[in-house]
Coordinates of C-alpha atoms in Angstrom, one line a residue:
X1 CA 123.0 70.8 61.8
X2 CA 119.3 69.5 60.3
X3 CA 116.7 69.6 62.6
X4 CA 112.8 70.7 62.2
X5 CA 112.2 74.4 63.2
X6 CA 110.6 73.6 66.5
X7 CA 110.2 74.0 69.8
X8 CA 110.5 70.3 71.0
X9 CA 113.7 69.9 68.4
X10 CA 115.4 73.4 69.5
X11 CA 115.1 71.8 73.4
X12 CA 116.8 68.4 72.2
X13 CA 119.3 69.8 70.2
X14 CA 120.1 71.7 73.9
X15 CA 120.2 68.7 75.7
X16 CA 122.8 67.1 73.4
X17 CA 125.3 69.9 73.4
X18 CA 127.7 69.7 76.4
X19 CA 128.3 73.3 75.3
X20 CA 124.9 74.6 76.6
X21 CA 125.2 73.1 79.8
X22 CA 128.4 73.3 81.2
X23 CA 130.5 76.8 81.8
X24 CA 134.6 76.6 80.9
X25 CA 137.1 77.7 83.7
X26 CA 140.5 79.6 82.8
X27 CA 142.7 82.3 83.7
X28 CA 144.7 83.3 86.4
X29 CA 143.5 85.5 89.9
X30 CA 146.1 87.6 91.2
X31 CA 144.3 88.1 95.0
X32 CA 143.2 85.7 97.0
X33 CA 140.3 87.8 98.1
X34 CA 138.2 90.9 97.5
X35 CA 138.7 93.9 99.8
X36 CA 134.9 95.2 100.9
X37 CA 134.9 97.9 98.7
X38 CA 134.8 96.6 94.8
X39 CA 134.4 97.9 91.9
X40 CA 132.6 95.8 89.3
X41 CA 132.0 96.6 85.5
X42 CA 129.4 95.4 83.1
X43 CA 129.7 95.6 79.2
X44 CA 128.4 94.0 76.4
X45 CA 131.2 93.8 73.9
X46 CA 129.2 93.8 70.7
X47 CA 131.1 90.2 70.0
X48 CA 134.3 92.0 71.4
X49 CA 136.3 92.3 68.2
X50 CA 139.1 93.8 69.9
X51 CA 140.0 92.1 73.2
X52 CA 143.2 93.3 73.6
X53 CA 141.8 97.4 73.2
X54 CA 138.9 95.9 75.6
X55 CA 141.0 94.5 78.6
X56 CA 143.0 98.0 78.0
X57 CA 139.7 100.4 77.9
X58 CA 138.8 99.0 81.4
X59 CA 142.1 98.9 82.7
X60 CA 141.5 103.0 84.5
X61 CA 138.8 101.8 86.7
X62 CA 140.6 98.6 87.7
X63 CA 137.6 96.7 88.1
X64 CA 137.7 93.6 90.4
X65 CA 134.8 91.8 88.8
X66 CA 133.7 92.0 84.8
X67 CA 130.9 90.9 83.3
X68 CA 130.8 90.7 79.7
X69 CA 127.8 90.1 77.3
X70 CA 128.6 89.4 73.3
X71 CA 131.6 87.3 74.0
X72 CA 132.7 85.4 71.3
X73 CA 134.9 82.0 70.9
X74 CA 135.5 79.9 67.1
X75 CA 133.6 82.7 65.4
X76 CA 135.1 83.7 62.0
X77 CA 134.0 87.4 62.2
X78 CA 136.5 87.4 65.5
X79 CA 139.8 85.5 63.6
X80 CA 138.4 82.4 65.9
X81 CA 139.7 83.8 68.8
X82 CA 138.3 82.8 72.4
X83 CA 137.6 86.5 73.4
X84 CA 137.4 86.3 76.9
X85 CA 140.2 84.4 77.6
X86 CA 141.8 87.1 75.8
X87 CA 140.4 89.7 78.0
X88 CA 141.3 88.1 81.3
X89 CA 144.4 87.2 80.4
X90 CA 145.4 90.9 79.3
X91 CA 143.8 91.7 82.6
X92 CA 145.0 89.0 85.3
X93 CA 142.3 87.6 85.8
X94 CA 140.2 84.0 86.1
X95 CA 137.3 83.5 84.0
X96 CA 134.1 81.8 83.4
X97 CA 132.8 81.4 80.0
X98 CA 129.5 80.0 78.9
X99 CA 127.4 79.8 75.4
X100 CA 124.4 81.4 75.1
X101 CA 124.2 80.6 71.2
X102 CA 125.5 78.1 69.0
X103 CA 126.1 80.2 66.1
X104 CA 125.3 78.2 63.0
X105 CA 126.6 80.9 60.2
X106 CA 128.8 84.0 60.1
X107 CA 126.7 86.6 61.0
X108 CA 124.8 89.3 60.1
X109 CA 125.8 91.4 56.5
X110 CA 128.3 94.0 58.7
X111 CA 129.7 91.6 60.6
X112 CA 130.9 89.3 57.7
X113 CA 132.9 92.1 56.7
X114 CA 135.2 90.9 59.5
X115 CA 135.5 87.1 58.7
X116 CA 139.0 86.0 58.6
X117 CA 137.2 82.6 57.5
X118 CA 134.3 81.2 55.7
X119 CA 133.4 78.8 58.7
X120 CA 133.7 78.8 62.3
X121 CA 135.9 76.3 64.1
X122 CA 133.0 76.6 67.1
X123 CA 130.6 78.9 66.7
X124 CA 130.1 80.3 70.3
X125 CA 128.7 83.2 71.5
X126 CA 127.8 84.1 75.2
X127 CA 128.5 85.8 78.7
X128 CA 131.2 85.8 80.8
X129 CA 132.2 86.9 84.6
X130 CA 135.8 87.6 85.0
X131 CA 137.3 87.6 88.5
X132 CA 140.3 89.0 89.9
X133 CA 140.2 86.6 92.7
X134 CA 139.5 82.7 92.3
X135 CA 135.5 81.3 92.0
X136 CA 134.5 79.3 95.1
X137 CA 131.6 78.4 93.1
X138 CA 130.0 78.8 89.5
X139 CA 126.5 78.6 88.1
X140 CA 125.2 78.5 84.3
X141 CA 121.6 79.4 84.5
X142 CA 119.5 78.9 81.3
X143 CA 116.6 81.7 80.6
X144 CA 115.1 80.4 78.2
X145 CA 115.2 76.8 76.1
X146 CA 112.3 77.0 73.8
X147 CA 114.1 78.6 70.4
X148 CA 113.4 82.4 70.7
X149 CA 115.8 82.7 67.8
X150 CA 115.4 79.4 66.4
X151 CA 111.4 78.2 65.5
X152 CA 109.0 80.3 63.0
X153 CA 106.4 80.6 65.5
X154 CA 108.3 82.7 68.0
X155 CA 108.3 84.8 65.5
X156 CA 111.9 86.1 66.8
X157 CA 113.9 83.9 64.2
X158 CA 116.2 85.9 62.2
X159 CA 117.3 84.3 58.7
X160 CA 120.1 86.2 59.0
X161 CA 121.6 84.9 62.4
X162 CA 120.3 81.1 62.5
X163 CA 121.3 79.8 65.7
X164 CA 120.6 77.2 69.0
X165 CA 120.2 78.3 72.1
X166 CA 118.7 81.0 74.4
X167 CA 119.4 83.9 76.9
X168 CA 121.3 83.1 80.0
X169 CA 123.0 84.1 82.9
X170 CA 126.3 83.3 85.1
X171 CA 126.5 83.5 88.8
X172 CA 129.7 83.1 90.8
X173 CA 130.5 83.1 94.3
X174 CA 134.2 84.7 95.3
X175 CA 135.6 85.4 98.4
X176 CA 136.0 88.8 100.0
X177 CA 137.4 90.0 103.2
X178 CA 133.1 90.1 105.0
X179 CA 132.8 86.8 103.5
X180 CA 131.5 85.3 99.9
X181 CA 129.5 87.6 97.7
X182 CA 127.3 86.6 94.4
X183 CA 128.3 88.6 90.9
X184 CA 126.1 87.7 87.9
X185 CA 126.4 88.4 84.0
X186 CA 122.8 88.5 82.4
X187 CA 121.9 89.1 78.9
X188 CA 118.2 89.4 78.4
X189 CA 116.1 88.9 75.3
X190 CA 116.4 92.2 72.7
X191 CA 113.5 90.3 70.4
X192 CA 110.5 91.0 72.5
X193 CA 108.7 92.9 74.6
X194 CA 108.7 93.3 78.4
X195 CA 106.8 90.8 79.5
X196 CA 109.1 88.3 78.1
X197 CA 111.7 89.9 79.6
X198 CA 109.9 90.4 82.9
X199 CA 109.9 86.2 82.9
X200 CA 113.4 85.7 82.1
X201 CA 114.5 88.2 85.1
X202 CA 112.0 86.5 87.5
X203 CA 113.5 83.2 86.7
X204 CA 117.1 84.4 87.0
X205 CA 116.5 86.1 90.8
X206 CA 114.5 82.7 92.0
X207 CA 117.7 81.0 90.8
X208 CA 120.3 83.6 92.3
X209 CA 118.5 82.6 95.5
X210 CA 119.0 78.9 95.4
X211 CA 122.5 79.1 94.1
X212 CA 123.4 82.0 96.5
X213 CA 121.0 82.1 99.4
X214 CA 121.7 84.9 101.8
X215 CA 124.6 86.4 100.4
X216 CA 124.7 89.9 99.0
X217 CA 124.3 89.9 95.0
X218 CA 125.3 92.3 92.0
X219 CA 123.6 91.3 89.0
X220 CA 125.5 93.6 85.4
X221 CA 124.4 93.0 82.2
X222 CA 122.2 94.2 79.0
X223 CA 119.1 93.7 80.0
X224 CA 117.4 95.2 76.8
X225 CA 114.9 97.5 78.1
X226 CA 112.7 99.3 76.3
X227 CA 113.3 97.0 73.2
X228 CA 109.9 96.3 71.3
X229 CA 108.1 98.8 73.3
X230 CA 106.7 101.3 71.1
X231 CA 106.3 104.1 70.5
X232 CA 109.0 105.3 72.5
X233 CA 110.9 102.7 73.5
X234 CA 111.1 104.1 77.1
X235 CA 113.1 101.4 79.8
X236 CA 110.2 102.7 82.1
X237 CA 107.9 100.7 81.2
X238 CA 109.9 97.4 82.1
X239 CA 108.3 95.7 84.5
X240 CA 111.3 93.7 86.0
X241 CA 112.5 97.1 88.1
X242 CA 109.7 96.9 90.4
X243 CA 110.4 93.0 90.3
X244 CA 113.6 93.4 91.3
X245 CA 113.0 96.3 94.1
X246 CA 110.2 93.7 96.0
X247 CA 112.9 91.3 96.4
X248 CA 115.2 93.6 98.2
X249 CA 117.8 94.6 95.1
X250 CA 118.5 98.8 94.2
X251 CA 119.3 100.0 91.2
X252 CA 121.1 103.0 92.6
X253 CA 124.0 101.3 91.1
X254 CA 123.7 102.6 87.8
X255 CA 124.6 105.6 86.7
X256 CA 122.4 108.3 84.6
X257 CA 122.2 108.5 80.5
X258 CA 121.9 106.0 77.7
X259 CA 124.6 103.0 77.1
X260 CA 123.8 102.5 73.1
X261 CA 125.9 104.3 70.3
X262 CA 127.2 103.9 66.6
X263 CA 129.9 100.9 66.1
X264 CA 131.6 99.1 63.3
X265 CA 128.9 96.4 63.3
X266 CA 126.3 98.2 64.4
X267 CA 126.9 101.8 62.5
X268 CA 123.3 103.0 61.8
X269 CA 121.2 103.0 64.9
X270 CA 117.9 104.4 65.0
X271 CA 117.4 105.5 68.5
X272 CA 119.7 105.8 71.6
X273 CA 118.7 103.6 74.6
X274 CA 119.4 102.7 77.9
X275 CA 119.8 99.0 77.9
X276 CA 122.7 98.7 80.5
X277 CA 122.2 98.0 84.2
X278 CA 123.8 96.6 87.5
X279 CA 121.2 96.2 90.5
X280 CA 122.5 95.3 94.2
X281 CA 121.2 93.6 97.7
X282 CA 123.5 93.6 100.9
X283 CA 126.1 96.4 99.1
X284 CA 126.1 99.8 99.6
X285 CA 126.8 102.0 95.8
X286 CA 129.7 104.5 96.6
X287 CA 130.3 105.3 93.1
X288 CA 129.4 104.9 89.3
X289 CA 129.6 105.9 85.8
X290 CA 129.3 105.1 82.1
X291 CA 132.6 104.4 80.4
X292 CA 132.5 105.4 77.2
X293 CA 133.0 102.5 74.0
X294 CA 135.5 104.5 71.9
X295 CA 138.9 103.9 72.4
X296 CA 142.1 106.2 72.7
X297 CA 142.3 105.9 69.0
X298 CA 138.8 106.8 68.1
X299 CA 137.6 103.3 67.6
X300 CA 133.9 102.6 68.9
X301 CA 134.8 98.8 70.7
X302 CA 131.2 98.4 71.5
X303 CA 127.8 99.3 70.6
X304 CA 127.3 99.4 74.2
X305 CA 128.8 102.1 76.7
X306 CA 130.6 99.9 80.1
X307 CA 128.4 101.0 82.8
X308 CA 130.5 100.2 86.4
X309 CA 130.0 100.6 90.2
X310 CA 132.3 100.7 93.3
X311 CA 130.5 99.1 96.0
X312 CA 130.6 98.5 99.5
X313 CA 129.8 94.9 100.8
X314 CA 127.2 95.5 103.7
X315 CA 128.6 93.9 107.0
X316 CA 127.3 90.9 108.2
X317 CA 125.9 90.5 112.1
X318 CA 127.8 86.9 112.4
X319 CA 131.1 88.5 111.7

């Protein structure tokens, strides 16, 4: 793919990928509905080299509703599997996939260590809701189009991970026994600070509104706090909490601790953070937790701890 480093070329080359701007359907729901209490998990996979250990990993909390970050589909470095099909299918479950990034190499140095291939039949990367009951609507919502990763003079490009594209969310309406509710898989941007993070989430709640009005929401994802904010790198100086809280969501949906550790790709980290969240409006949290990354066997899947909730779906006056 040739095209000058910039801005105004990263936003064509978006507009002439049916990829960025469409989401793919699959998988099977085994309910036709969701009872009012759910339990929902969040997890970014770290390009979920094992979906078959992933799908089993969640399987104890029986989530309902998962939304996954770091999904892979064509890459190389994941024997060109389509990862989240993978996982819903292990799990019973529908899905909806999108493409955050257009991968245009292998990967970085620890990940090529995993290539089955030296290409990619695709080359996508992205999020991913997976439902055990069928969508009555879906939603691909762009956070950014401008090249974070791609153009010299966002001074995010890394040489190492060339790619098209830009963070994103999913939002999906499902049915449940009170009536539809909104889920939503986020990724935010890990290459800046908060203020550019601060936009992206402001952007994403304006747009859960219009797709969603009314409804009660439960937005999951790695949201990247505390990334680029030095010294300490504290998630408390975000400013997209207090965003969030003014429009009516909670964040008692999250449990306590960080959500990074140590993985195959990632083996070295140099500082533990809490990048993991799910924020509610119109449930009720009843429970929550961190599930740990490493598997039975002592493999870390992740990067990322799953961080989950069960919730209970407010009732509605008109019911």
């Amino acid at each position: 793919m040739a095209a000058p480093r910039t801005t105004q070329a990263h936003r064509s080359l978006m507009a002439s990928l049916p990829a960025m701007n469409t989401l793919q359907l699959g998988g099977e729901a085994k309910a036709a509905q969701l009872p009012a209490q759910i339990t929902v998990a969040a997890w970014n996979v770290e390009r979920c080299l094992f979906p078959e250990e992933t799908a089993a990993h969640l399987a104890p909390i029986a989530p309902d509703i998962v939304l996954l970050s770091e999904v892979d589909c064509g890459m190389a470095r994941t024997a060109q599997r389509h990862t989240t099909e993978e996982v819903a299918r292990a799990l019973g479950m529908t899905y909806a996939f999108g493409v955050e990034f257009h991968e245009l190499d292998l990967g970085g140095p620890t990940e090529r260590a995993f290539c089955t291939d030296d290409f990619n039949t695709t080359g996508w990367h992205g999020n991913a809701v997976l439902s055990s009951v069928p969508f009555e609507r879906t939603a691909l919502i762009r956070l950014d189009d401008h090249g974070h990763w791609f153009t010299p003079e966002s001074g995010a490009a890394d040489p190492e991970q060339p790619r098209v594209g830009g963070r994103m969310a999913i939002a999906a309406v499902v049915p449940t026994e009170r009536g539809p509710i909104c889920v939503v898989s986020t990724h935010l941007e890990s290459n800046s600070a908060a203020e550019h993070r601060q936009v992206q989430f402001e952007l994403l709640l304006e747009e859960i509104d219009a797709f969603a009005p009314d409804m009660p929401v439960l937005i999951g994802g790695d949201l990247n706090t505390g990334n680029h904010l030095p010294p300490d790198f504290d998630w408390r100086r975000e400013t997209l909490f207090v965003l969030a809280e003014d429009q009516g969501y909670s964040w008692a949906f999250t449990a306590e601790g960080d959500t990074t550790r140590p993985s195959l790709i990632t083996p070295h980290p140099d500082r533990k953070m809490k990048l993991d969240w799910l924020a509610g409006r119109g449930f009720t949290p009843v429970d929550k937790g961190v599930l740990s990354s490493i598997s039975a066997n002592g493999t870390p899947l992740s990067d990322h701890d799953c961080v989950w909730t069960k919730a209970d779906i407010s009732a509605r006056s008109d019911t």
